[in-house]
Amino acid sequence: MWCTGLRKRYGKRTAVDGVSLEVGRGEVVGLLGPNGAGKTTVIKMLLGLVRPDAGEVMLLGRPATEPAARARVGYLPELFRYQPWLSATEVLELHVRLSGTDMPAEERRDALALVGLADRAGDRVGGFSKGMQQRLGLAVALVARPECVVLDEPTSALDPLGRVDVRDIVLSLKARGIAVLLNSHLIGEVERVCDRVVILDRGRVAASGSLLELLGQHEVRLRLTGVPPAAESRLATAGPVHREGEWFTVALPVDDAATVPDLVADLAALGVRVHAVEPGRISLEERLLGILRDGSEERP
């Protein structure tokens, strides 16, 4: 899945402005951003559900405007409803026919089992909880043996066990070489399964890259006493320092494995008493909030 320069306006409001991204085979890319950032609009343009005002989209090597390009794409929308009088099996059968895929009954049963609905296959969808309907939606997204899957808030309404199930499914799709674009507000889930992340803010790409590139730093917390000015200077050479009483937090380059032992040795040589050394890492949530706050400061 690939797009460049996507733009979309609704009246005087610009919903998406110059968005470019790509998802390779066997790769999971997370789409993050606050409400109203343009994430769902981007997804709809990628899938041909909304016509962009500018830009280009390619799906599996074909222009997204061609229906054949979407034949091997699975999609779980954020908001959906199925006919309440149909059973889970009948909903799946309907979407198999719509996709034009020859999917045996055994494979359809396996799809329901994969999302934890094997024992509710014959029950009417109208009696399903929101979480069960979410599981059924995920099964529907996988019926056409897709090569690319777009999941818009797949863990919405799911309990912790359901979220773990979705995580395992996403990782299994990745292992099979399937491209996955994942839009989720659950940043911890994104951090666990995604290879790369695209952060949208006010319709634009605020940041993108691998988790290593985006996080870029890890932290070390040191409890120190007897810290002379020379030791404070040595701490500052390692990275930005934040102090709270006896605790010093230093943001370090992620690829410098020798920094911490060298730093501790130098501090000890300067007469500092080192009581504790605790490794840490800047989380994706902290990085996301930092990017969005920086963006808000730049806005008029």
mmCIF file with all atom_site columns, N, CA, C and O in Angstrom, residues 39-82:
data_model
loop_
_atom_site.group_PDB
_atom_site.id
_atom_site.type_symbol
_atom_site.label_atom_id
_atom_site.label_alt_id
_atom_site.label_comp_id
_atom_site.label_asym_id
_atom_site.label_entity_id
_atom_site.label_seq_id
_atom_site.pdbx_PDB_ins_code
_atom_site.Cartn_x
_atom_site.Cartn_y
_atom_site.Cartn_z
_atom_site.occupancy
_atom_site.B_iso_or_equiv
_atom_site.pdbx_formal_charge
_atom_site.auth_seq_id
_atom_site.auth_comp_id
_atom_site.auth_asym_id
_atom_site.auth_atom_id
_atom_site.pdbx_PDB_model_num
ATOM 1   N N  . LYS A 1 39 ? -6.993  10.585 10.305  1.00 0.00 ? 39 LYS A N  1
ATOM 2   C CA . LYS A 1 39 ? -6.598  9.182  10.138  1.00 0.00 ? 39 LYS A CA 1
ATOM 3   C C  . LYS A 1 39 ? -7.629  8.390  9.326   1.00 0.00 ? 39 LYS A C  1
ATOM 4   O O  . LYS A 1 39 ? -7.278  7.699  8.371   1.00 0.00 ? 39 LYS A O  1
ATOM 5   N N  . THR A 1 40 ? -8.896  8.481  9.730   1.00 0.00 ? 40 THR A N  1
ATOM 6   C CA . THR A 1 40 ? -9.923  7.705  9.033   1.00 0.00 ? 40 THR A CA 1
ATOM 7   C C  . THR A 1 40 ? -10.133 8.224  7.614   1.00 0.00 ? 40 THR A C  1
ATOM 8   O O  . THR A 1 40 ? -10.379 7.429  6.688   1.00 0.00 ? 40 THR A O  1
ATOM 9   N N  . THR A 1 41 ? -10.005 9.515  7.396   1.00 0.00 ? 41 THR A N  1
ATOM 10  C CA . THR A 1 41 ? -10.114 10.055 6.035   1.00 0.00 ? 41 THR A CA 1
ATOM 11  C C  . THR A 1 41 ? -8.998  9.518  5.153   1.00 0.00 ? 41 THR A C  1
ATOM 12  O O  . THR A 1 41 ? -9.234  9.154  3.995   1.00 0.00 ? 41 THR A O  1
ATOM 13  N N  . VAL A 1 42 ? -7.796  9.437  5.694   1.00 0.00 ? 42 VAL A N  1
ATOM 14  C CA . VAL A 1 42 ? -6.682  8.855  4.934   1.00 0.00 ? 42 VAL A CA 1
ATOM 15  C C  . VAL A 1 42 ? -6.993  7.409  4.573   1.00 0.00 ? 42 VAL A C  1
ATOM 16  O O  . VAL A 1 42 ? -6.795  6.974  3.428   1.00 0.00 ? 42 VAL A O  1
ATOM 17  N N  . ILE A 1 43 ? -7.482  6.647  5.543   1.00 0.00 ? 43 ILE A N  1
ATOM 18  C CA . ILE A 1 43 ? -7.810  5.238  5.287   1.00 0.00 ? 43 ILE A CA 1
ATOM 19  C C  . ILE A 1 43 ? -8.862  5.119  4.191   1.00 0.00 ? 43 ILE A C  1
ATOM 20  O O  . ILE A 1 43 ? -8.745  4.292  3.276   1.00 0.00 ? 43 ILE A O  1
ATOM 21  N N  . LYS A 1 44 ? -9.889  5.949  4.238   1.00 0.00 ? 44 LYS A N  1
ATOM 22  C CA . LYS A 1 44 ? -10.944 5.876  3.233   1.00 0.00 ? 44 LYS A CA 1
ATOM 23  C C  . LYS A 1 44 ? -10.424 6.253  1.847   1.00 0.00 ? 44 LYS A C  1
ATOM 24  O O  . LYS A 1 44 ? -10.869 5.686  0.833   1.00 0.00 ? 44 LYS A O  1
ATOM 25  N N  . MET A 1 45 ? -9.488  7.173  1.771   1.00 0.00 ? 45 MET A N  1
ATOM 26  C CA . MET A 1 45 ? -8.896  7.511  0.470   1.00 0.00 ? 45 MET A CA 1
ATOM 27  C C  . MET A 1 45 ? -8.017  6.368  -0.032  1.00 0.00 ? 45 MET A C  1
ATOM 28  O O  . MET A 1 45 ? -7.992  6.063  -1.230  1.00 0.00 ? 45 MET A O  1
ATOM 29  N N  . LEU A 1 46 ? -7.299  5.722  0.883   1.00 0.00 ? 46 LEU A N  1
ATOM 30  C CA . LEU A 1 46 ? -6.475  4.588  0.489   1.00 0.00 ? 46 LEU A CA 1
ATOM 31  C C  . LEU A 1 46 ? -7.322  3.468  -0.101  1.00 0.00 ? 46 LEU A C  1
ATOM 32  O O  . LEU A 1 46 ? -6.890  2.768  -1.030  1.00 0.00 ? 46 LEU A O  1
ATOM 33  N N  . LEU A 1 47 ? -8.532  3.310  0.401   1.00 0.00 ? 47 LEU A N  1
ATOM 34  C CA . LEU A 1 47 ? -9.399  2.211  -0.016  1.00 0.00 ? 47 LEU A CA 1
ATOM 35  C C  . LEU A 1 47 ? -10.380 2.603  -1.115  1.00 0.00 ? 47 LEU A C  1
ATOM 36  O O  . LEU A 1 47 ? -11.229 1.803  -1.502  1.00 0.00 ? 47 LEU A O  1
ATOM 37  N N  . GLY A 1 48 ? -10.289 3.825  -1.612  1.00 0.00 ? 48 GLY A N  1
ATOM 38  C CA . GLY A 1 48 ? -11.174 4.248  -2.684  1.00 0.00 ? 48 GLY A CA 1
ATOM 39  C C  . GLY A 1 48 ? -12.581 4.584  -2.239  1.00 0.00 ? 48 GLY A C  1
ATOM 40  O O  . GLY A 1 48 ? -13.478 4.726  -3.065  1.00 0.00 ? 48 GLY A O  1
ATOM 41  N N  . LEU A 1 49 ? -12.803 4.715  -0.936  1.00 0.00 ? 49 LEU A N  1
ATOM 42  C CA . LEU A 1 49 ? -14.118 5.055  -0.420  1.00 0.00 ? 49 LEU A CA 1
ATOM 43  C C  . LEU A 1 49 ? -14.361 6.557  -0.438  1.00 0.00 ? 49 LEU A C  1
ATOM 44  O O  . LEU A 1 49 ? -15.506 7.007  -0.405  1.00 0.00 ? 49 LEU A O  1
ATOM 45  N N  . VAL A 1 50 ? -13.288 7.340  -0.455  1.00 0.00 ? 50 VAL A N  1
ATOM 46  C CA . VAL A 1 50 ? -13.354 8.793  -0.567  1.00 0.00 ? 50 VAL A CA 1
ATOM 47  C C  . VAL A 1 50 ? -12.379 9.213  -1.666  1.00 0.00 ? 50 VAL A C  1
ATOM 48  O O  . VAL A 1 50 ? -11.242 8.738  -1.688  1.00 0.00 ? 50 VAL A O  1
ATOM 49  N N  . ARG A 1 51 ? -12.838 10.074 -2.558  1.00 0.00 ? 51 ARG A N  1
ATOM 50  C CA . ARG A 1 51 ? -11.975 10.523 -3.653  1.00 0.00 ? 51 ARG A CA 1
ATOM 51  C C  . ARG A 1 51 ? -11.080 11.665 -3.162  1.00 0.00 ? 51 ARG A C  1
ATOM 52  O O  . ARG A 1 51 ? -11.586 12.700 -2.691  1.00 0.00 ? 51 ARG A O  1
ATOM 53  N N  . PRO A 1 52 ? -9.753  11.529 -3.274  1.00 0.00 ? 52 PRO A N  1
ATOM 54  C CA . PRO A 1 52 ? -8.876  12.623 -2.846  1.00 0.00 ? 52 PRO A CA 1
ATOM 55  C C  . PRO A 1 52 ? -8.948  13.800 -3.815  1.00 0.00 ? 52 PRO A C  1
ATOM 56  O O  . PRO A 1 52 ? -9.200  13.624 -5.005  1.00 0.00 ? 52 PRO A O  1
ATOM 57  N N  . ASP A 1 53 ? -8.734  15.000 -3.282  1.00 0.00 ? 53 ASP A N  1
ATOM 58  C CA . ASP A 1 53 ? -8.652  16.185 -4.138  1.00 0.00 ? 53 ASP A CA 1
ATOM 59  C C  . ASP A 1 53 ? -7.321  16.222 -4.875  1.00 0.00 ? 53 ASP A C  1
ATOM 60  O O  . ASP A 1 53 ? -7.220  16.823 -5.955  1.00 0.00 ? 53 ASP A O  1
ATOM 61  N N  . ALA A 1 54 ? -6.311  15.605 -4.306  1.00 0.00 ? 54 ALA A N  1
ATOM 62  C CA . ALA A 1 54 ? -4.989  15.523 -4.947  1.00 0.00 ? 54 ALA A CA 1
ATOM 63  C C  . ALA A 1 54 ? -4.258  14.326 -4.357  1.00 0.00 ? 54 ALA A C  1
ATOM 64  O O  . ALA A 1 54 ? -4.593  13.843 -3.274  1.00 0.00 ? 54 ALA A O  1
ATOM 65  N N  . GLY A 1 55 ? -3.269  13.836 -5.096  1.00 0.00 ? 55 GLY A N  1
ATOM 66  C CA . GLY A 1 55 ? -2.473  12.724 -4.607  1.00 0.00 ? 55 GLY A CA 1
ATOM 67  C C  . GLY A 1 55 ? -2.733  11.447 -5.375  1.00 0.00 ? 55 GLY A C  1
ATOM 68  O O  . GLY A 1 55 ? -3.624  11.373 -6.228  1.00 0.00 ? 55 GLY A O  1
ATOM 69  N N  . GLU A 1 56 ? -1.950  10.428 -5.070  1.00 0.00 ? 56 GLU A N  1
ATOM 70  C CA . GLU A 1 56 ? -2.003  9.153  -5.779  1.00 0.00 ? 56 GLU A CA 1
ATOM 71  C C  . GLU A 1 56 ? -1.944  8.011  -4.786  1.00 0.00 ? 56 GLU A C  1
ATOM 72  O O  . GLU A 1 56 ? -1.239  8.093  -3.772  1.00 0.00 ? 56 GLU A O  1
ATOM 73  N N  . VAL A 1 57 ? -2.687  6.939  -5.062  1.00 0.00 ? 57 VAL A N  1
ATOM 74  C CA . VAL A 1 57 ? -2.716  5.761  -4.197  1.00 0.00 ? 57 VAL A CA 1
ATOM 75  C C  . VAL A 1 57 ? -2.514  4.516  -5.049  1.00 0.00 ? 57 VAL A C  1
ATOM 76  O O  . VAL A 1 57 ? -3.130  4.364  -6.101  1.00 0.00 ? 57 VAL A O  1
ATOM 77  N N  . MET A 1 58 ? -1.658  3.608  -4.579  1.00 0.00 ? 58 MET A N  1
ATOM 78  C CA . MET A 1 58 ? -1.436  2.318  -5.225  1.00 0.00 ? 58 MET A CA 1
ATOM 79  C C  . MET A 1 58 ? -1.691  1.210  -4.209  1.00 0.00 ? 58 MET A C  1
ATOM 80  O O  . MET A 1 58 ? -1.223  1.276  -3.071  1.00 0.00 ? 58 MET A O  1
ATOM 81  N N  . LEU A 1 59 ? -2.465  0.206  -4.614  1.00 0.00 ? 59 LEU A N  1
ATOM 82  C CA . LEU A 1 59 ? -2.724  -0.965 -3.785  1.00 0.00 ? 59 LEU A CA 1
ATOM 83  C C  . LEU A 1 59 ? -2.236  -2.205 -4.519  1.00 0.00 ? 59 LEU A C  1
ATOM 84  O O  . LEU A 1 59 ? -2.695  -2.485 -5.638  1.00 0.00 ? 59 LEU A O  1
ATOM 85  N N  . LEU A 1 60 ? -1.294  -2.928 -3.924  1.00 0.00 ? 60 LEU A N  1
ATOM 86  C CA . LEU A 1 60 ? -0.797  -4.172 -4.510  1.00 0.00 ? 60 LEU A CA 1
ATOM 87  C C  . LEU A 1 60 ? -0.385  -3.974 -5.958  1.00 0.00 ? 60 LEU A C  1
ATOM 88  O O  . LEU A 1 60 ? -0.661  -4.804 -6.834  1.00 0.00 ? 60 LEU A O  1
ATOM 89  N N  . GLY A 1 61 ? 0.278   -2.851 -6.224  1.00 0.00 ? 61 GLY A N  1
ATOM 90  C CA . GLY A 1 61 ? 0.811   -2.595 -7.555  1.00 0.00 ? 61 GLY A CA 1
ATOM 91  C C  . GLY A 1 61 ? -0.164  -2.026 -8.549  1.00 0.00 ? 61 GLY A C  1
ATOM 92  O O  . GLY A 1 61 ? 0.182   -1.833 -9.718  1.00 0.00 ? 61 GLY A O  1
ATOM 93  N N  . ARG A 1 62 ? -1.415  -1.736 -8.144  1.00 0.00 ? 62 ARG A N  1
ATOM 94  C CA . ARG A 1 62 ? -2.424  -1.186 -9.043  1.00 0.00 ? 62 ARG A CA 1
ATOM 95  C C  . ARG A 1 62 ? -2.946  0.146  -8.487  1.00 0.00 ? 62 ARG A C  1
ATOM 96  O O  . ARG A 1 62 ? -2.975  0.342  -7.270  1.00 0.00 ? 62 ARG A O  1
ATOM 97  N N  . PRO A 1 63 ? -3.406  1.033  -9.369  1.00 0.00 ? 63 PRO A N  1
ATOM 98  C CA . PRO A 1 63 ? -4.062  2.255  -8.875  1.00 0.00 ? 63 PRO A CA 1
ATOM 99  C C  . PRO A 1 63 ? -5.286  1.890  -8.039  1.00 0.00 ? 63 PRO A C  1
ATOM 100 O O  . PRO A 1 63 ? -6.068  1.005  -8.402  1.00 0.00 ? 63 PRO A O  1
ATOM 101 N N  . ALA A 1 64 ? -5.472  2.563  -6.920  1.00 0.00 ? 64 ALA A N  1
ATOM 102 C CA . ALA A 1 64 ? -6.572  2.242  -6.009  1.00 0.00 ? 64 ALA A CA 1
ATOM 103 C C  . ALA A 1 64 ? -7.936  2.487  -6.628  1.00 0.00 ? 64 ALA A C  1
ATOM 104 O O  . ALA A 1 64 ? -8.945  1.987  -6.125  1.00 0.00 ? 64 ALA A O  1
ATOM 105 N N  . THR A 1 65 ? -7.982  3.258  -7.725  1.00 0.00 ? 65 THR A N  1
ATOM 106 C CA . THR A 1 65 ? -9.253  3.515  -8.393  1.00 0.00 ? 65 THR A CA 1
ATOM 107 C C  . THR A 1 65 ? -9.771  2.281  -9.129  1.00 0.00 ? 65 THR A C  1
ATOM 108 O O  . THR A 1 65 ? -10.954 2.223  -9.474  1.00 0.00 ? 65 THR A O  1
ATOM 109 N N  . GLU A 1 66 ? -8.921  1.295  -9.369  1.00 0.00 ? 66 GLU A N  1
ATOM 110 C CA . GLU A 1 66 ? -9.348  0.075  -10.040 1.00 0.00 ? 66 GLU A CA 1
ATOM 111 C C  . GLU A 1 66 ? -9.962  -0.889 -9.023  1.00 0.00 ? 66 GLU A C  1
ATOM 112 O O  . GLU A 1 66 ? -9.321  -1.229 -8.024  1.00 0.00 ? 66 GLU A O  1
ATOM 113 N N  . PRO A 1 67 ? -11.180 -1.366 -9.256  1.00 0.00 ? 67 PRO A N  1
ATOM 114 C CA . PRO A 1 67 ? -11.792 -2.323 -8.318  1.00 0.00 ? 67 PRO A CA 1
ATOM 115 C C  . PRO A 1 67 ? -10.930 -3.560 -8.088  1.00 0.00 ? 67 PRO A C  1
ATOM 116 O O  . PRO A 1 67 ? -10.906 -4.102 -6.971  1.00 0.00 ? 67 PRO A O  1
ATOM 117 N N  . ALA A 1 68 ? -10.208 -4.010 -9.116  1.00 0.00 ? 68 ALA A N  1
ATOM 118 C CA . ALA A 1 68 ? -9.361  -5.196 -8.964  1.00 0.00 ? 68 ALA A CA 1
ATOM 119 C C  . ALA A 1 68 ? -8.263  -4.989 -7.935  1.00 0.00 ? 68 ALA A C  1
ATOM 120 O O  . ALA A 1 68 ? -7.779  -5.945 -7.323  1.00 0.00 ? 68 ALA A O  1
ATOM 121 N N  . ALA A 1 69 ? -7.885  -3.720 -7.720  1.00 0.00 ? 69 ALA A N  1
ATOM 122 C CA . ALA A 1 69 ? -6.824  -3.431 -6.745  1.00 0.00 ? 69 ALA A CA 1
ATOM 123 C C  . ALA A 1 69 ? -7.283  -3.746 -5.330  1.00 0.00 ? 69 ALA A C  1
ATOM 124 O O  . ALA A 1 69 ? -6.481  -4.072 -4.454  1.00 0.00 ? 69 ALA A O  1
ATOM 125 N N  . ARG A 1 70 ? -8.599  -3.661 -5.097  1.00 0.00 ? 70 ARG A N  1
ATOM 126 C CA . ARG A 1 70 ? -9.123  -3.849 -3.747  1.00 0.00 ? 70 ARG A CA 1
ATOM 127 C C  . ARG A 1 70 ? -9.596  -5.277 -3.485  1.00 0.00 ? 70 ARG A C  1
ATOM 128 O O  . ARG A 1 70 ? -10.057 -5.591 -2.385  1.00 0.00 ? 70 ARG A O  1
ATOM 129 N N  . ALA A 1 71 ? -9.480  -6.140 -4.500  1.00 0.00 ? 71 ALA A N  1
ATOM 130 C CA . ALA A 1 71 ? -10.000 -7.509 -4.364  1.00 0.00 ? 71 ALA A CA 1
ATOM 131 C C  . ALA A 1 71 ? -9.289  -8.295 -3.272  1.00 0.00 ? 71 ALA A C  1
ATOM 132 O O  . ALA A 1 71 ? -9.883  -9.173 -2.647  1.00 0.00 ? 71 ALA A O  1
ATOM 133 N N  . ARG A 1 72 ? -8.017  -8.012 -3.031  1.00 0.00 ? 72 ARG A N  1
ATOM 134 C CA . ARG A 1 72 ? -7.243  -8.747 -2.028  1.00 0.00 ? 72 ARG A CA 1
ATOM 135 C C  . ARG A 1 72 ? -6.879  -7.859 -0.851  1.00 0.00 ? 72 ARG A C  1
ATOM 136 O O  . ARG A 1 72 ? -5.809  -7.993 -0.262  1.00 0.00 ? 72 ARG A O  1
ATOM 137 N N  . VAL A 1 73 ? -7.789  -6.931 -0.536  1.00 0.00 ? 73 VAL A N  1
ATOM 138 C CA . VAL A 1 73 ? -7.588  -6.030 0.605   1.00 0.00 ? 73 VAL A CA 1
ATOM 139 C C  . VAL A 1 73 ? -8.697  -6.288 1.616   1.00 0.00 ? 73 VAL A C  1
ATOM 140 O O  . VAL A 1 73 ? -9.878  -6.283 1.272   1.00 0.00 ? 73 VAL A O  1
ATOM 141 N N  . GLY A 1 74 ? -8.326  -6.553 2.868   1.00 0.00 ? 74 GLY A N  1
ATOM 142 C CA . GLY A 1 74 ? -9.293  -6.712 3.942   1.00 0.00 ? 74 GLY A CA 1
ATOM 143 C C  . GLY A 1 74 ? -9.432  -5.418 4.720   1.00 0.00 ? 74 GLY A C  1
ATOM 144 O O  . GLY A 1 74 ? -8.446  -4.701 4.925   1.00 0.00 ? 74 GLY A O  1
ATOM 145 N N  . TYR A 1 75 ? -10.648 -5.128 5.178   1.00 0.00 ? 75 TYR A N  1
ATOM 146 C CA . TYR A 1 75 ? -10.896 -3.847 5.838   1.00 0.00 ? 75 TYR A CA 1
ATOM 147 C C  . TYR A 1 75 ? -11.846 -4.029 7.016   1.00 0.00 ? 75 TYR A C  1
ATOM 148 O O  . TYR A 1 75 ? -12.937 -4.592 6.870   1.00 0.00 ? 75 TYR A O  1
ATOM 149 N N  . LEU A 1 76 ? -11.414 -3.573 8.173   1.00 0.00 ? 76 LEU A N  1
ATOM 150 C CA . LEU A 1 76 ? -12.282 -3.480 9.344   1.00 0.00 ? 76 LEU A CA 1
ATOM 151 C C  . LEU A 1 76 ? -12.499 -2.000 9.630   1.00 0.00 ? 76 LEU A C  1
ATOM 152 O O  . LEU A 1 76 ? -11.597 -1.316 10.116  1.00 0.00 ? 76 LEU A O  1
ATOM 153 N N  . PRO A 1 77 ? -13.680 -1.455 9.303   1.00 0.00 ? 77 PRO A N  1
ATOM 154 C CA . PRO A 1 77 ? -13.932 -0.032 9.561   1.00 0.00 ? 77 PRO A CA 1
ATOM 155 C C  . PRO A 1 77 ? -14.120 0.244  11.044  1.00 0.00 ? 77 PRO A C  1
ATOM 156 O O  . PRO A 1 77 ? -14.385 -0.672 11.835  1.00 0.00 ? 77 PRO A O  1
ATOM 157 N N  . GLU A 1 78 ? -14.004 1.498  11.409  1.00 0.00 ? 78 GLU A N  1
ATOM 158 C CA . GLU A 1 78 ? -14.190 1.872  12.813  1.00 0.00 ? 78 GLU A CA 1
ATOM 159 C C  . GLU A 1 78 ? -15.653 1.687  13.222  1.00 0.00 ? 78 GLU A C  1
ATOM 160 O O  . GLU A 1 78 ? -15.955 1.203  14.310  1.00 0.00 ? 78 GLU A O  1
ATOM 161 N N  . LEU A 1 79 ? -16.581 2.077  12.351  1.00 0.00 ? 79 LEU A N  1
ATOM 162 C CA . LEU A 1 79 ? -18.008 1.965  12.627  1.00 0.00 ? 79 LEU A CA 1
ATOM 163 C C  . LEU A 1 79 ? -18.641 1.077  11.570  1.00 0.00 ? 79 LEU A C  1
ATOM 164 O O  . LEU A 1 79 ? -18.467 1.308  10.380  1.00 0.00 ? 79 LEU A O  1
ATOM 165 N N  . PHE A 1 80 ? -19.360 0.056  11.986  1.00 0.00 ? 80 PHE A N  1
ATOM 166 C CA . PHE A 1 80 ? -20.009 -0.841 11.043  1.00 0.00 ? 80 PHE A CA 1
ATOM 167 C C  . PHE A 1 80 ? -21.196 -1.504 11.733  1.00 0.00 ? 80 PHE A C  1
ATOM 168 O O  . PHE A 1 80 ? -21.271 -1.569 12.959  1.00 0.00 ? 80 PHE A O  1
ATOM 169 N N  . ARG A 1 81 ? -22.125 -2.000 10.918  1.00 0.00 ? 81 ARG A N  1
ATOM 170 C CA . ARG A 1 81 ? -23.263 -2.754 11.445  1.00 0.00 ? 81 ARG A CA 1
ATOM 171 C C  . ARG A 1 81 ? -23.564 -3.877 10.467  1.00 0.00 ? 81 ARG A C  1
ATOM 172 O O  . ARG A 1 81 ? -23.513 -3.680 9.252   1.00 0.00 ? 81 ARG A O  1
ATOM 173 N N  . TYR A 1 82 ? -23.878 -5.039 11.006  1.00 0.00 ? 82 TYR A N  1
ATOM 174 C CA . TYR A 1 82 ? -24.302 -6.165 10.186  1.00 0.00 ? 82 TYR A CA 1
ATOM 175 C C  . TYR A 1 82 ? -25.789 -6.414 10.407  1.00 0.00 ? 82 TYR A C  1
ATOM 176 O O  . TYR A 1 82 ? -26.354 -6.025 11.434  1.00 0.00 ? 82 TYR A O  1
#
